XYZ file of C-alpha atoms in Angstrom:
642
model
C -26.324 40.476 -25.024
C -22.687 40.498 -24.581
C -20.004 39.467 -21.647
C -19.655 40.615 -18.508
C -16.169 40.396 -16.753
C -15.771 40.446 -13.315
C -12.043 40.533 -13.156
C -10.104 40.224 -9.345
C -12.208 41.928 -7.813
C -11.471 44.199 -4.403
C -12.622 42.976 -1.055
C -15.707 45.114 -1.089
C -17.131 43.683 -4.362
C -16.744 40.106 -3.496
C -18.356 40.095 -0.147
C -21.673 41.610 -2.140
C -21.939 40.102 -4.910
C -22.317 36.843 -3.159
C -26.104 37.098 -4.202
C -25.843 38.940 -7.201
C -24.261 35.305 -8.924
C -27.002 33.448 -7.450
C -29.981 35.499 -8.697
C -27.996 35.972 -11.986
C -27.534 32.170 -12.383
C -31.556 31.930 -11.841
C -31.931 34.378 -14.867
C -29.379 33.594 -17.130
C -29.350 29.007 -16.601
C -26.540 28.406 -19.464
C -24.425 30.683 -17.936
C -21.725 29.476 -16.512
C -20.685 31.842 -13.368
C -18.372 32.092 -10.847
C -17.659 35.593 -9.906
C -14.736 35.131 -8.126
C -12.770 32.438 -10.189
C -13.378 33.035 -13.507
C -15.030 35.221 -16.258
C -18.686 35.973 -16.846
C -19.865 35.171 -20.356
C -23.750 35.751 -20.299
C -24.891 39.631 -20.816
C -23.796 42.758 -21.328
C -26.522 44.822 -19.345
C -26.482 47.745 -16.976
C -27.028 47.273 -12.717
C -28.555 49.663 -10.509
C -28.504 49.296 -7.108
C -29.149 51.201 -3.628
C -26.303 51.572 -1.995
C -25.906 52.697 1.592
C -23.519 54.675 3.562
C -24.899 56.235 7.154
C -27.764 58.445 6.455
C -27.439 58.753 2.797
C -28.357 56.822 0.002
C -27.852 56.909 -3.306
C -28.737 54.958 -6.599
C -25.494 54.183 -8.533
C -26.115 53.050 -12.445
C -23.185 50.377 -13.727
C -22.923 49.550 -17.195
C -20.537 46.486 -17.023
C -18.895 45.014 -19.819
C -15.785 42.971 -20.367
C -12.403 44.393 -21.811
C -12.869 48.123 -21.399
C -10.184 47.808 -18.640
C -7.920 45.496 -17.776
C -7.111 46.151 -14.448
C -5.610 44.005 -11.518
C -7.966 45.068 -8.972
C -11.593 46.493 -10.316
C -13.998 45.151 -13.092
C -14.245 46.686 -15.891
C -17.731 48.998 -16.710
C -18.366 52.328 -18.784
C -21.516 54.435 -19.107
C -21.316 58.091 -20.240
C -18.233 60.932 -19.786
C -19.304 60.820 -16.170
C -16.653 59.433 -13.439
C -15.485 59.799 -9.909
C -15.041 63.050 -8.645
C -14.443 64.027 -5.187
C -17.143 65.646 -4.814
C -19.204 61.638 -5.811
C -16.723 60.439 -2.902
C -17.953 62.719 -0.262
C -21.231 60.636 -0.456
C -19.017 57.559 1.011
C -17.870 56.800 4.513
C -14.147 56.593 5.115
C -14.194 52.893 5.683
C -15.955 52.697 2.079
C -13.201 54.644 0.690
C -10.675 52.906 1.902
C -11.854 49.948 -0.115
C -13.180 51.609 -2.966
C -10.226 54.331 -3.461
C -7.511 52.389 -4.911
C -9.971 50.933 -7.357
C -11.274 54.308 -8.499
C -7.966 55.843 -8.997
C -6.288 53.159 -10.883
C -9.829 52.773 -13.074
C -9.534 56.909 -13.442
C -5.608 57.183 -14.324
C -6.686 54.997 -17.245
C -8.932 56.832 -19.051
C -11.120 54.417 -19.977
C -14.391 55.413 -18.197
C -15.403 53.795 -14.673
C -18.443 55.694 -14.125
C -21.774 55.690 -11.476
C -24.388 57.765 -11.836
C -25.532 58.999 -8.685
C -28.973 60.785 -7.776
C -29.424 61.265 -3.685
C -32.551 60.038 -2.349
C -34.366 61.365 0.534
C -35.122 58.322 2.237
C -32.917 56.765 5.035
C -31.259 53.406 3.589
C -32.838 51.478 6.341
C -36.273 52.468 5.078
C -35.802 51.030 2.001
C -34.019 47.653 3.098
C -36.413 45.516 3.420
C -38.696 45.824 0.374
C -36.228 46.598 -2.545
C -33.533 43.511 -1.395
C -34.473 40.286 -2.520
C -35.046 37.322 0.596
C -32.140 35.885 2.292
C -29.400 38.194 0.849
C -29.023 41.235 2.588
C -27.356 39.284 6.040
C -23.903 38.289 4.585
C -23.498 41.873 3.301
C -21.136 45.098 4.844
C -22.765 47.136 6.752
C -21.613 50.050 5.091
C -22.677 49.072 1.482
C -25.249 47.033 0.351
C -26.953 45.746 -2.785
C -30.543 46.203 -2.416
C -32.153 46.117 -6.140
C -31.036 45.075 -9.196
C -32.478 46.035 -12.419
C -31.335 44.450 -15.904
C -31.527 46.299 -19.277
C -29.969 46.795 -22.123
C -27.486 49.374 -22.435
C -28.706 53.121 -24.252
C -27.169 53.234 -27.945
C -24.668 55.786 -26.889
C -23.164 53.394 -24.240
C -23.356 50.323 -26.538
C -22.333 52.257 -29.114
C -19.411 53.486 -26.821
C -18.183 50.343 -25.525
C -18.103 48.393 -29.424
C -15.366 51.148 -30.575
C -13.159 49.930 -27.433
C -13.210 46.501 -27.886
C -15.464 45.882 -24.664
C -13.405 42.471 -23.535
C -9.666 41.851 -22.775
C -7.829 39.300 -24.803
C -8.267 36.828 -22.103
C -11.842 36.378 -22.338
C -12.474 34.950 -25.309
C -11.538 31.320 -24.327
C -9.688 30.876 -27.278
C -6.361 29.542 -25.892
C -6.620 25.062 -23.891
C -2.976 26.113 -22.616
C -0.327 29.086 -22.831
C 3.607 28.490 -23.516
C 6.138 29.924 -21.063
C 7.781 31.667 -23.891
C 9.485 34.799 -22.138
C 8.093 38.101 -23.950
C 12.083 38.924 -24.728
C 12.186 35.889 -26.362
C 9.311 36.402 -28.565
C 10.482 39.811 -29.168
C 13.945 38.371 -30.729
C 14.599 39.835 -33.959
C 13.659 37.078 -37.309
C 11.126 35.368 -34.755
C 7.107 35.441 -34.677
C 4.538 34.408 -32.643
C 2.737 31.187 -33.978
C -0.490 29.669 -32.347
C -1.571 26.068 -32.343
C -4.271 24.649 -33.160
C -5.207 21.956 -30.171
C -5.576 18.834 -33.102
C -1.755 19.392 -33.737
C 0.854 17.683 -31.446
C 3.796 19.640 -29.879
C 6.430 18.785 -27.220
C 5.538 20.130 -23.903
C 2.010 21.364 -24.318
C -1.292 18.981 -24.153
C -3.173 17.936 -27.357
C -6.435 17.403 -26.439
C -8.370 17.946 -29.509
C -10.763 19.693 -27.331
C -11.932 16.403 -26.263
C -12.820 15.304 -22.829
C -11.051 11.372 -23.818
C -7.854 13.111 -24.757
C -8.016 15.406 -21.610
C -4.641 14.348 -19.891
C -2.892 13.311 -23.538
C 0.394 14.644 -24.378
C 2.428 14.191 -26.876
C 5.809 12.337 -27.096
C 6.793 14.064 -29.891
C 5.960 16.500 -32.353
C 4.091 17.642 -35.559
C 6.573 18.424 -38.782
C 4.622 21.270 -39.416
C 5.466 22.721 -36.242
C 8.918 21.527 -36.372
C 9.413 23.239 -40.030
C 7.851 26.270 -38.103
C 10.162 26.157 -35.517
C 12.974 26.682 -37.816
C 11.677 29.242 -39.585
C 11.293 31.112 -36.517
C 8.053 30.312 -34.430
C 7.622 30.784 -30.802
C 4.608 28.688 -29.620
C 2.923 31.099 -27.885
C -0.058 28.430 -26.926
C -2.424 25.578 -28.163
C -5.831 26.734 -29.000
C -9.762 26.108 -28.578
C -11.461 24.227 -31.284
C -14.115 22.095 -32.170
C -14.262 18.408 -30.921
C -11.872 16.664 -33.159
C -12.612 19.815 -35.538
C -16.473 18.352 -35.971
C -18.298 21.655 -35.661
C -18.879 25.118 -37.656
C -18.603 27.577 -34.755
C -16.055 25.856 -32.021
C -18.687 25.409 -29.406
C -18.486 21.573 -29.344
C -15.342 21.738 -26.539
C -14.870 20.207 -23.354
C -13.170 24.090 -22.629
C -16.195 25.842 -23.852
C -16.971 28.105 -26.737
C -14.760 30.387 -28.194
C -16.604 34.133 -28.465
C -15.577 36.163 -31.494
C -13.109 39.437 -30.531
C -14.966 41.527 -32.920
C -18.640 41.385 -30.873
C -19.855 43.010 -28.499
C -22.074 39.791 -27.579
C -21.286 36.510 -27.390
C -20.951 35.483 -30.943
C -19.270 32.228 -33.355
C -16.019 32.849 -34.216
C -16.288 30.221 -36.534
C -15.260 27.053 -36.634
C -13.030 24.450 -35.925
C -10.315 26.566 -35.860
C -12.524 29.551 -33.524
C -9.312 29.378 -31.471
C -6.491 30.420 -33.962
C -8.717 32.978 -35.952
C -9.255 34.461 -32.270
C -5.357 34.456 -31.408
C -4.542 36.055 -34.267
C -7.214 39.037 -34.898
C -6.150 39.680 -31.174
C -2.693 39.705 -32.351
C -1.607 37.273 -29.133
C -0.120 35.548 -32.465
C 1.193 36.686 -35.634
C 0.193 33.514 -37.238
C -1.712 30.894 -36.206
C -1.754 26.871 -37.282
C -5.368 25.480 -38.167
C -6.497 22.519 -40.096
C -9.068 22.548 -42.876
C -11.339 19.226 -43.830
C -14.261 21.134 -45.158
C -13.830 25.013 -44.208
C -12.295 25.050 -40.406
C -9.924 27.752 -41.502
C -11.795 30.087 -43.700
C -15.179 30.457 -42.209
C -13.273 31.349 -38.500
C -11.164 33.792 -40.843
C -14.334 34.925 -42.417
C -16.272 35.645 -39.301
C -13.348 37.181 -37.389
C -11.511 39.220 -39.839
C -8.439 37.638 -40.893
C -6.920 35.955 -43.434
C -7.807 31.679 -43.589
C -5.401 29.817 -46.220
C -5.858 25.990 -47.198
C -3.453 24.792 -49.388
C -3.688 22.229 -52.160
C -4.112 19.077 -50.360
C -0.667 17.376 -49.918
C 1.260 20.232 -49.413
C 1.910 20.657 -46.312
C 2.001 17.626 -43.706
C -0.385 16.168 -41.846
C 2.276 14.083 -39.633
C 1.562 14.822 -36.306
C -2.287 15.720 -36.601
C -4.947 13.826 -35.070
C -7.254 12.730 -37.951
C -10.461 13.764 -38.285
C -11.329 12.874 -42.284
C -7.672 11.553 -43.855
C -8.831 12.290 -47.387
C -10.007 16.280 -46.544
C -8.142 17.192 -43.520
C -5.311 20.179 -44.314
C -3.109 22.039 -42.546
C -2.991 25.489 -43.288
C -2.281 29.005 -41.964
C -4.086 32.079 -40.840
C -2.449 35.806 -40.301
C -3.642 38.668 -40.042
C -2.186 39.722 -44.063
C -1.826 37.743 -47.077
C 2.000 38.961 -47.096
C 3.237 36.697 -43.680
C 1.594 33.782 -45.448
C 3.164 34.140 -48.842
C 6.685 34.614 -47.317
C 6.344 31.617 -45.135
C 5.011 29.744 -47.840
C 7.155 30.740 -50.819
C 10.430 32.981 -49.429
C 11.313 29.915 -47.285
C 10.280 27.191 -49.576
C 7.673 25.976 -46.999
C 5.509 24.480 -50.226
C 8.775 22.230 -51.255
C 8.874 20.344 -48.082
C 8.291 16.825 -48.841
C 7.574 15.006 -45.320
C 8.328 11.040 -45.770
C 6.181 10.339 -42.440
C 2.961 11.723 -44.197
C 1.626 9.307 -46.785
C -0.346 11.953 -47.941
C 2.570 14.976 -48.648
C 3.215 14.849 -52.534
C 6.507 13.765 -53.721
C 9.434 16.072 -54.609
C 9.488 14.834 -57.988
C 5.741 15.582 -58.712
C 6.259 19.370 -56.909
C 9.924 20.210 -58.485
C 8.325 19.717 -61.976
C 5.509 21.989 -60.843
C 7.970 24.745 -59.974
C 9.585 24.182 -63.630
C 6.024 24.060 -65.060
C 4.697 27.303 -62.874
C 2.431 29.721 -64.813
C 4.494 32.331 -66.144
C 3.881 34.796 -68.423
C -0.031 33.810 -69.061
C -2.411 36.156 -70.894
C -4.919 38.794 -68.809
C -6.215 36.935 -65.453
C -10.062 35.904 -65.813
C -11.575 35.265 -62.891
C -15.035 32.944 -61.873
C -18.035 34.038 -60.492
C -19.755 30.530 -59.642
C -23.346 30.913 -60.391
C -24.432 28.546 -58.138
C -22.862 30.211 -54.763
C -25.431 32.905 -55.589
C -27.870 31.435 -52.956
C -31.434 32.772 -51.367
C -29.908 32.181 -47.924
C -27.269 34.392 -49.084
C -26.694 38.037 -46.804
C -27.635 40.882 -49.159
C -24.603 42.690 -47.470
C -22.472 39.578 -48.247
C -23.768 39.792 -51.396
C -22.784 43.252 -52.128
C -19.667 42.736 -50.569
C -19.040 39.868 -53.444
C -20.165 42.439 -56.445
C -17.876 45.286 -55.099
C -15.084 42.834 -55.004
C -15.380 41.564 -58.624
C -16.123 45.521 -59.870
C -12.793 45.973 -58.064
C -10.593 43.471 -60.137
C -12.330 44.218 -63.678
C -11.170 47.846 -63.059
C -7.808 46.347 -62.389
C -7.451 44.721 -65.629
C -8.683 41.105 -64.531
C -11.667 40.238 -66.560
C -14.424 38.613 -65.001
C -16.886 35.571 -66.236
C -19.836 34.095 -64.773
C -19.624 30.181 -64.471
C -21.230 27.071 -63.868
C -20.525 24.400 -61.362
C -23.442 22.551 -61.463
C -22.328 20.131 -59.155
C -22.104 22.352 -55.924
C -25.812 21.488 -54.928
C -24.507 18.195 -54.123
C -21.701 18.974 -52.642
C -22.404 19.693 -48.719
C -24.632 16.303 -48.794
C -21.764 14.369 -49.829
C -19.380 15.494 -47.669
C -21.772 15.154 -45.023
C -21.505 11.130 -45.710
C -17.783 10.985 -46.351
C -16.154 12.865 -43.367
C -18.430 11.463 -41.006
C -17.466 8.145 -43.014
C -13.878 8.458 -42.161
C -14.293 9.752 -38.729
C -16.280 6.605 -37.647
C -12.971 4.895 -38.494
C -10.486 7.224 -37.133
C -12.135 7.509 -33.857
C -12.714 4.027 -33.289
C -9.066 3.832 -31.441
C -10.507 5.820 -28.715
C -11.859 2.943 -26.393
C -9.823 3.663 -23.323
C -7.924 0.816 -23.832
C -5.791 0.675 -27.148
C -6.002 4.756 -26.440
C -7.675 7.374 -24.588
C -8.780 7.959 -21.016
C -11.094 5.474 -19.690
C -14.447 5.598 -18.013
C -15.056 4.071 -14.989
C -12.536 1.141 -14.693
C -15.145 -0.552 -12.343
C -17.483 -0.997 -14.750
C -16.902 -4.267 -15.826
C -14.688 -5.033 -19.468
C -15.588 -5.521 -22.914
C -18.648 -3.406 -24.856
C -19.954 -2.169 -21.435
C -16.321 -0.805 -20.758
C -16.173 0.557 -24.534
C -19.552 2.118 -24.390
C -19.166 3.757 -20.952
C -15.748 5.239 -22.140
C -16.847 6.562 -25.288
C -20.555 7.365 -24.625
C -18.377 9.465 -21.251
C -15.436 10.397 -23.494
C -17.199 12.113 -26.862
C -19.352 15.204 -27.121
C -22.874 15.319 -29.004
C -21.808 16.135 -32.065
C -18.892 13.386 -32.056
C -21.327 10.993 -31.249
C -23.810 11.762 -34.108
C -21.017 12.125 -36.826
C -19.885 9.056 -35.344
C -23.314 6.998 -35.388
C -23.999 8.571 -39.479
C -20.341 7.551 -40.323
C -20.765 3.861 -39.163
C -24.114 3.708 -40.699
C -22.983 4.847 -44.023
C -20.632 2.570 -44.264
C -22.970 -0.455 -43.538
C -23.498 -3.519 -45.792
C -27.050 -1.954 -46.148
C -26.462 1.734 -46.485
C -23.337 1.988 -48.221
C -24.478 1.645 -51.885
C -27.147 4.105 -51.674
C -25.132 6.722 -49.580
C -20.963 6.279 -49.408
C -20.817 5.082 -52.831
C -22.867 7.768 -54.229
C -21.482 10.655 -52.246
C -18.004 9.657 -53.910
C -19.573 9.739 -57.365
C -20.777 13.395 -56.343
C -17.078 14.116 -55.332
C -16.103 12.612 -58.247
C -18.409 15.540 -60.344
C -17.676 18.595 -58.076
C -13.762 17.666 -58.827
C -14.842 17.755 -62.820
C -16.557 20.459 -62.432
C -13.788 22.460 -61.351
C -11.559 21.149 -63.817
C -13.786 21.955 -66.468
C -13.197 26.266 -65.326
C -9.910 26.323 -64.837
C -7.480 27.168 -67.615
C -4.706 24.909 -65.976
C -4.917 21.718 -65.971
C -5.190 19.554 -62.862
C -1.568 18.105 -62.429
C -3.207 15.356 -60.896
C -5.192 13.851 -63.328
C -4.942 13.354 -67.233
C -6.796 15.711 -69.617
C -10.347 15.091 -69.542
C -12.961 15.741 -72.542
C -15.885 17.186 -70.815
C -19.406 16.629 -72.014
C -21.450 20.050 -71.626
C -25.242 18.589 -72.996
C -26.433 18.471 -69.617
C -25.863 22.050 -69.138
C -29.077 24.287 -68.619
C -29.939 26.950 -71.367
C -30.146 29.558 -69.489
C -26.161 30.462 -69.812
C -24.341 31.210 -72.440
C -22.468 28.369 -73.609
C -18.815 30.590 -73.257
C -19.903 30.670 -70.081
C -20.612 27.761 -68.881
C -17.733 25.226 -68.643
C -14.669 24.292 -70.050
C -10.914 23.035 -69.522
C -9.858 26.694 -69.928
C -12.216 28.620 -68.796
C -10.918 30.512 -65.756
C -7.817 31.357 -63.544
C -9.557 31.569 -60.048
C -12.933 31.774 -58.630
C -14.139 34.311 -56.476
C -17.464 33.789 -53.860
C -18.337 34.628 -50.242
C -16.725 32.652 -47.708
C -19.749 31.988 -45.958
C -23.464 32.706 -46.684
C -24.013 35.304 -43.255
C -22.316 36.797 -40.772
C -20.880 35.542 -37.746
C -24.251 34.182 -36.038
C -25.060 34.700 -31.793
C -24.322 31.928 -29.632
C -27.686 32.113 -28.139
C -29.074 31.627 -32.276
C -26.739 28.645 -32.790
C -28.328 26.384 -29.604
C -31.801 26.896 -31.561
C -30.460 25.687 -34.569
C -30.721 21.682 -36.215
C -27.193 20.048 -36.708
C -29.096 20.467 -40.755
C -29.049 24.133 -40.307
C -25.317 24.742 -38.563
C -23.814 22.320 -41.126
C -25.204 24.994 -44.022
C -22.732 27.305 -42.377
C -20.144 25.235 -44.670
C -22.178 25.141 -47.985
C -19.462 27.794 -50.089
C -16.230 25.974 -48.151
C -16.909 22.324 -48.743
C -16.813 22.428 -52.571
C -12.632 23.185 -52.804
C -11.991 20.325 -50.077
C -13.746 17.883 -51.508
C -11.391 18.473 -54.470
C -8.750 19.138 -52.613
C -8.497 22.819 -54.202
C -5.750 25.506 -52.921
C -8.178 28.224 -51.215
C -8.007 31.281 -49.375
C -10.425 33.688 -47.222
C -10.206 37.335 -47.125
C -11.641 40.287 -45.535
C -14.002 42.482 -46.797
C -15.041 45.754 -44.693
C -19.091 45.848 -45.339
C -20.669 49.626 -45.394
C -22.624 50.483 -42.424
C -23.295 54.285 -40.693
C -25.020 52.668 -37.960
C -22.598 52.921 -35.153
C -24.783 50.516 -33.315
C -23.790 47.895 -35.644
C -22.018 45.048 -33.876
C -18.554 44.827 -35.245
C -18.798 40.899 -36.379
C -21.509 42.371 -38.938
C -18.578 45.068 -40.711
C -16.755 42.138 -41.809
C -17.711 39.121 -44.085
C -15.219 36.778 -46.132
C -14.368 36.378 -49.566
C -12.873 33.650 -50.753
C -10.538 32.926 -53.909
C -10.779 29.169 -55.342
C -7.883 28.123 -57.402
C -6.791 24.941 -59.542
C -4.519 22.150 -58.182
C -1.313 23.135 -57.196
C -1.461 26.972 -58.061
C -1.325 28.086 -54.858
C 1.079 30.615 -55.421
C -0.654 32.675 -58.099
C -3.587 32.682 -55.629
C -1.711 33.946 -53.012
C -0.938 36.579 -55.223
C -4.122 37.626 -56.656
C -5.800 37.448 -53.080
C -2.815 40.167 -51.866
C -3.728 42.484 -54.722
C -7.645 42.047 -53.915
C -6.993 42.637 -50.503
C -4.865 45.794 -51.092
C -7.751 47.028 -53.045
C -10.723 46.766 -50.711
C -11.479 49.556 -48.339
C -9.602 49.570 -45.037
């Protein structure tokens, strides 16, 4: 299935499709359809229909599918090499050409396929009126033209096939911006200037924050985030804010009070990833040349991951967090996503983004502690060694993916880098425990929102106290804020919190060792640690197992499958989307610099949907080394077919 775009549509087309939306809404319930407001997001399927025109008749065969034009006044469709010809519009009346004409010509002079099939039929239309038009429709309809039948299938390989290669939907359809700047396009053509997308969890002046959240619907801010100020003089133009998650609680950004974001790269209506769907979206679109997301336990790197692009988290404390509505204080990170690993180094590096200490942000380090890690940078170090974690080698693991992940690490050994299996024998725990801490925090975060210390309120008449609280936050909060919510609060009861938020910060406590153990720096947070290694299994090496200088970086998937269908997701347990996070969650519990790239995956089926070509690979690195990871990623990238 994919999307269907009925885009301003000529006279003609609205007066008959009247019934087409209802019968459509019959077969397709969780669509949501208006065809002559807004886009179509429920099939990608071909219509035939009788169409009739004085004493002829003919059946016409539509493919429709969104983004193969994007045209002011038809909708766009493509089939075979077949089109309009004159000789198709001498089969019309003149009052059917003088409505379907303009549409024709302008869908023609593009060259991008607006096609009917037609085969004449002996019949007289009014012979087969009655029985091929479905009850109660055919009354409202022109005289001249009517829709008598409708058929649904799926489109032949050659058409499907067809339609992937042009990127079947416009930019505009893939819901991934809340709001759009004014920003002239001269303007954002300026010399030194780039286009920079905003994640909706970020405040900026003059544009709503919303967090995609129905109880911050009419919230803007008063003033804005230093990240986007520090942008801003570097020179941004906010092009927009973008879709997310719900407060960023979510794997796929479908929990939004603006709907799901769909992913650019398939031809059906598929994740993009989440929280930060939105800014992955905006930027393999190229509506932005970067894009600000934030990161508490993967938000940036599985949306890069699933839509192409490059997803960078920082160390944590980096970059601010002043200005960004909290989700989990000790995991959430800003960080950046471009469509190269170049834009994000020079912003990073060339204009000393990484020494900007932010005195608002409790949470930005010091510029003592990062001044003596510029004088203390890794220079001059003997041959890279990189990580292959054992443990991310999974059952639910793609075999693609998988590939994907071997090719990459043949790829840097024949560059020189030598490359080690390791041990983090921790990871198994890791996606339980942060399962229990972010919800933890959230519970506390969110409790402001009551709609009356903050937020929009529920029914005022509803009388005051709890009943007012409940309404307005039972109203206010999605599903999957309110479970996080309810398992945060309960963790962090007198009776659960011993057996569950106590332990799930001893298991943070081990997943941070464990990655200090690789590394060959030292964590710059922390003292040197003497590791003990006798609970190791026998079944590695013992040179490869662990050890405080093991390893410069890590390399595993991003995430364990491709980009999954919408229609998959809304049959899946909150268990089974939150396993979507299993290889990101590891790095932000320690608060680990990390990075997503793409990997093209080998397929000579052309009938392969585009979000399956792609998968992400991600590069873990120790506290504080960001830039050496930033480097290493650029030279992976560079290396791995285009």
């Amino acid at each position: 299935m994919g999307n269907l775009l009925f885009h301003r549509h000529p006279p003609w087309v609205k007066e008959q499709l009247g019934w087409v939306h209802d019968f459509i809404e019959d077969k397709f319930l969780e669509a949501s359809i208006d065809v002559l407001a807004h886009d179509v997001t429920f099939g990608e399927f071909e219509i035939d229909y009788l169409t009739t025109g004085g004493d002829n008749m003919m059946i016409q065969s539509w493919a429709f599918n969104a983004g193969t034009t994007n045209l002011p006044d038809a909708f766009g469709c493509i089939m075979d090499d077949h089109t309009y010809n004159n000789t198709d519009l001498e089969d019309f009346s003149a009052s059917e050409l003088a409505t379907i004409l303009p549409a024709c010509e302008n869908v023609c002079n593009t060259d991008k396929g607006l096609t009917r099939v037609d085969e004449k039929l002996p019949k007289k239309a009014h012979d087969l009126h009655e029985t091929a038009s479905p009850a109660g429709h055919c009354s409202h309809m022109s005289s001249h033209i009517k829709l008598s039948r409708l058929n649904l299938r799926p489109l032949s390989s050659r058409c499907s096939a067809q339609a992937t290669r042009q990127q079947r939907r416009s930019h505009h359809d893939f819901n991934h911006f809340v709001c759009r700047s004014d920003a002239s396009e001269a303007t954002l053509q300026s010399p030194n200037k780039f286009k920079l997308a905003v994640k909706d969890n970020i405040a900026t002046e003059g544009l709503p924050t919303t967090c995609s959240s129905a109880i911050l619907s009419s919230h803007k801010s008063p003033y804005e985030a230093t990240i986007v100020r520090q942008l801003r003089k570097r020179g941004a133009q906010v092009v927009g804010k973008t879709n997310m998650d719900e407060f960023g609680m979510g794997s796929h950004s479908l929990n939004s009070i603006h709907g799901p974001v769909l992913n650019p790269l398939s031809a059906t209506p598929t994740s993009a990833g989440g929280s930060s769907g939105g800014s992955a979206v905006a930027v393999q679109t190229r509506e932005a040349d970067v894009a600000l997301g934030t990161d508490t336990g993967g938000s940036i790197r599985l949306p890069a991951a699933y839509c192409g692009v490059v997803g960078y988290k920082p160390s944590y404390g980096m970059l601010s967090r002043f200005g960004v509505v909290p989700y989990a204080n000790s995991l959430d990170t800003v960080g950046l996503l471009a469509r190269d690993v170049d834009v994000i180094e020079d912003l990073m590096f060339s204009t000393r983004l990484d020494a900007e200490h932010d005195s608002q942000d409790p949470t930005s380090l010091s510029k003592s502690f990062r001044k003596k890690q510029q004088s203390q940078a890794a220079t001059g170090r003997s041959r890279l060694r990189i990580g292959i974690p054992l443990e991310y080698n999974i059952e639910e693991l793609d075999p693609k993916i998988k590939a994907a992940w071997s090719d990459a690490a043949d790829l840097l050994q024949k560059s020189g880098i030598e490359v080690v299996p390791v041990s983090l024998p921790s990871t198994k725990h890791a996606l339980s425990a942060y399962y229990v801490i972010a919800p933890a925090e959230a519970s506390s975060n969110l409790a402001k929102y009551d709609g009356v210390r903050y937020g929009t309120r529920g029914d005022e008449s509803d009388g005051a106290g709890e009943v007012l609280y409940s309404k307005t936050r039972g109203l206010g909060f999605g599903e999957e804020v309110r479970r996080r919510i309810l398992l945060g609060a309960y963790s962090l009861s007198s009776e659960a919190m011993d057996n569950y938020f106590i332990q799930a910060q001893r298991v943070r406590k081990l997943v941070q060792r464990d990655f200090d153990r690789v590394f060959r720096l030292e964590n710059p947070l922390y003292d040197e640690q003497q590791f003990d290694l006798s609970d190791m299994k026998d079944e590695v090496e013992l040179q490869d197992k662990l050890g405080p200088s093991q390893v410069d970086f890590l390399l595993c998937p991003t995430a364990p499958t491709f980009a999954p269908r919408i229609e998959d997701i809304k049959r899946q347990t909150p268990v089974q989307v939150y396993m979507n996070d299993v290889f990101t969650v590891p790095a932000s519990l320690a608060g680990l610099p990390a990075i997503s790239i793409p990997a093209k995956i080998k397929s000579e089926d052309e009938e392969v949907d585009g979000s399956q070509r792609v998968a992400g690979l991600q590069l873990i690195g120790q506290y504080w080394d960001d830039k050496r990871l930033l480097s290493v990623a650029k030279n992976l990238l560079s290396q791995l077919p285009a």
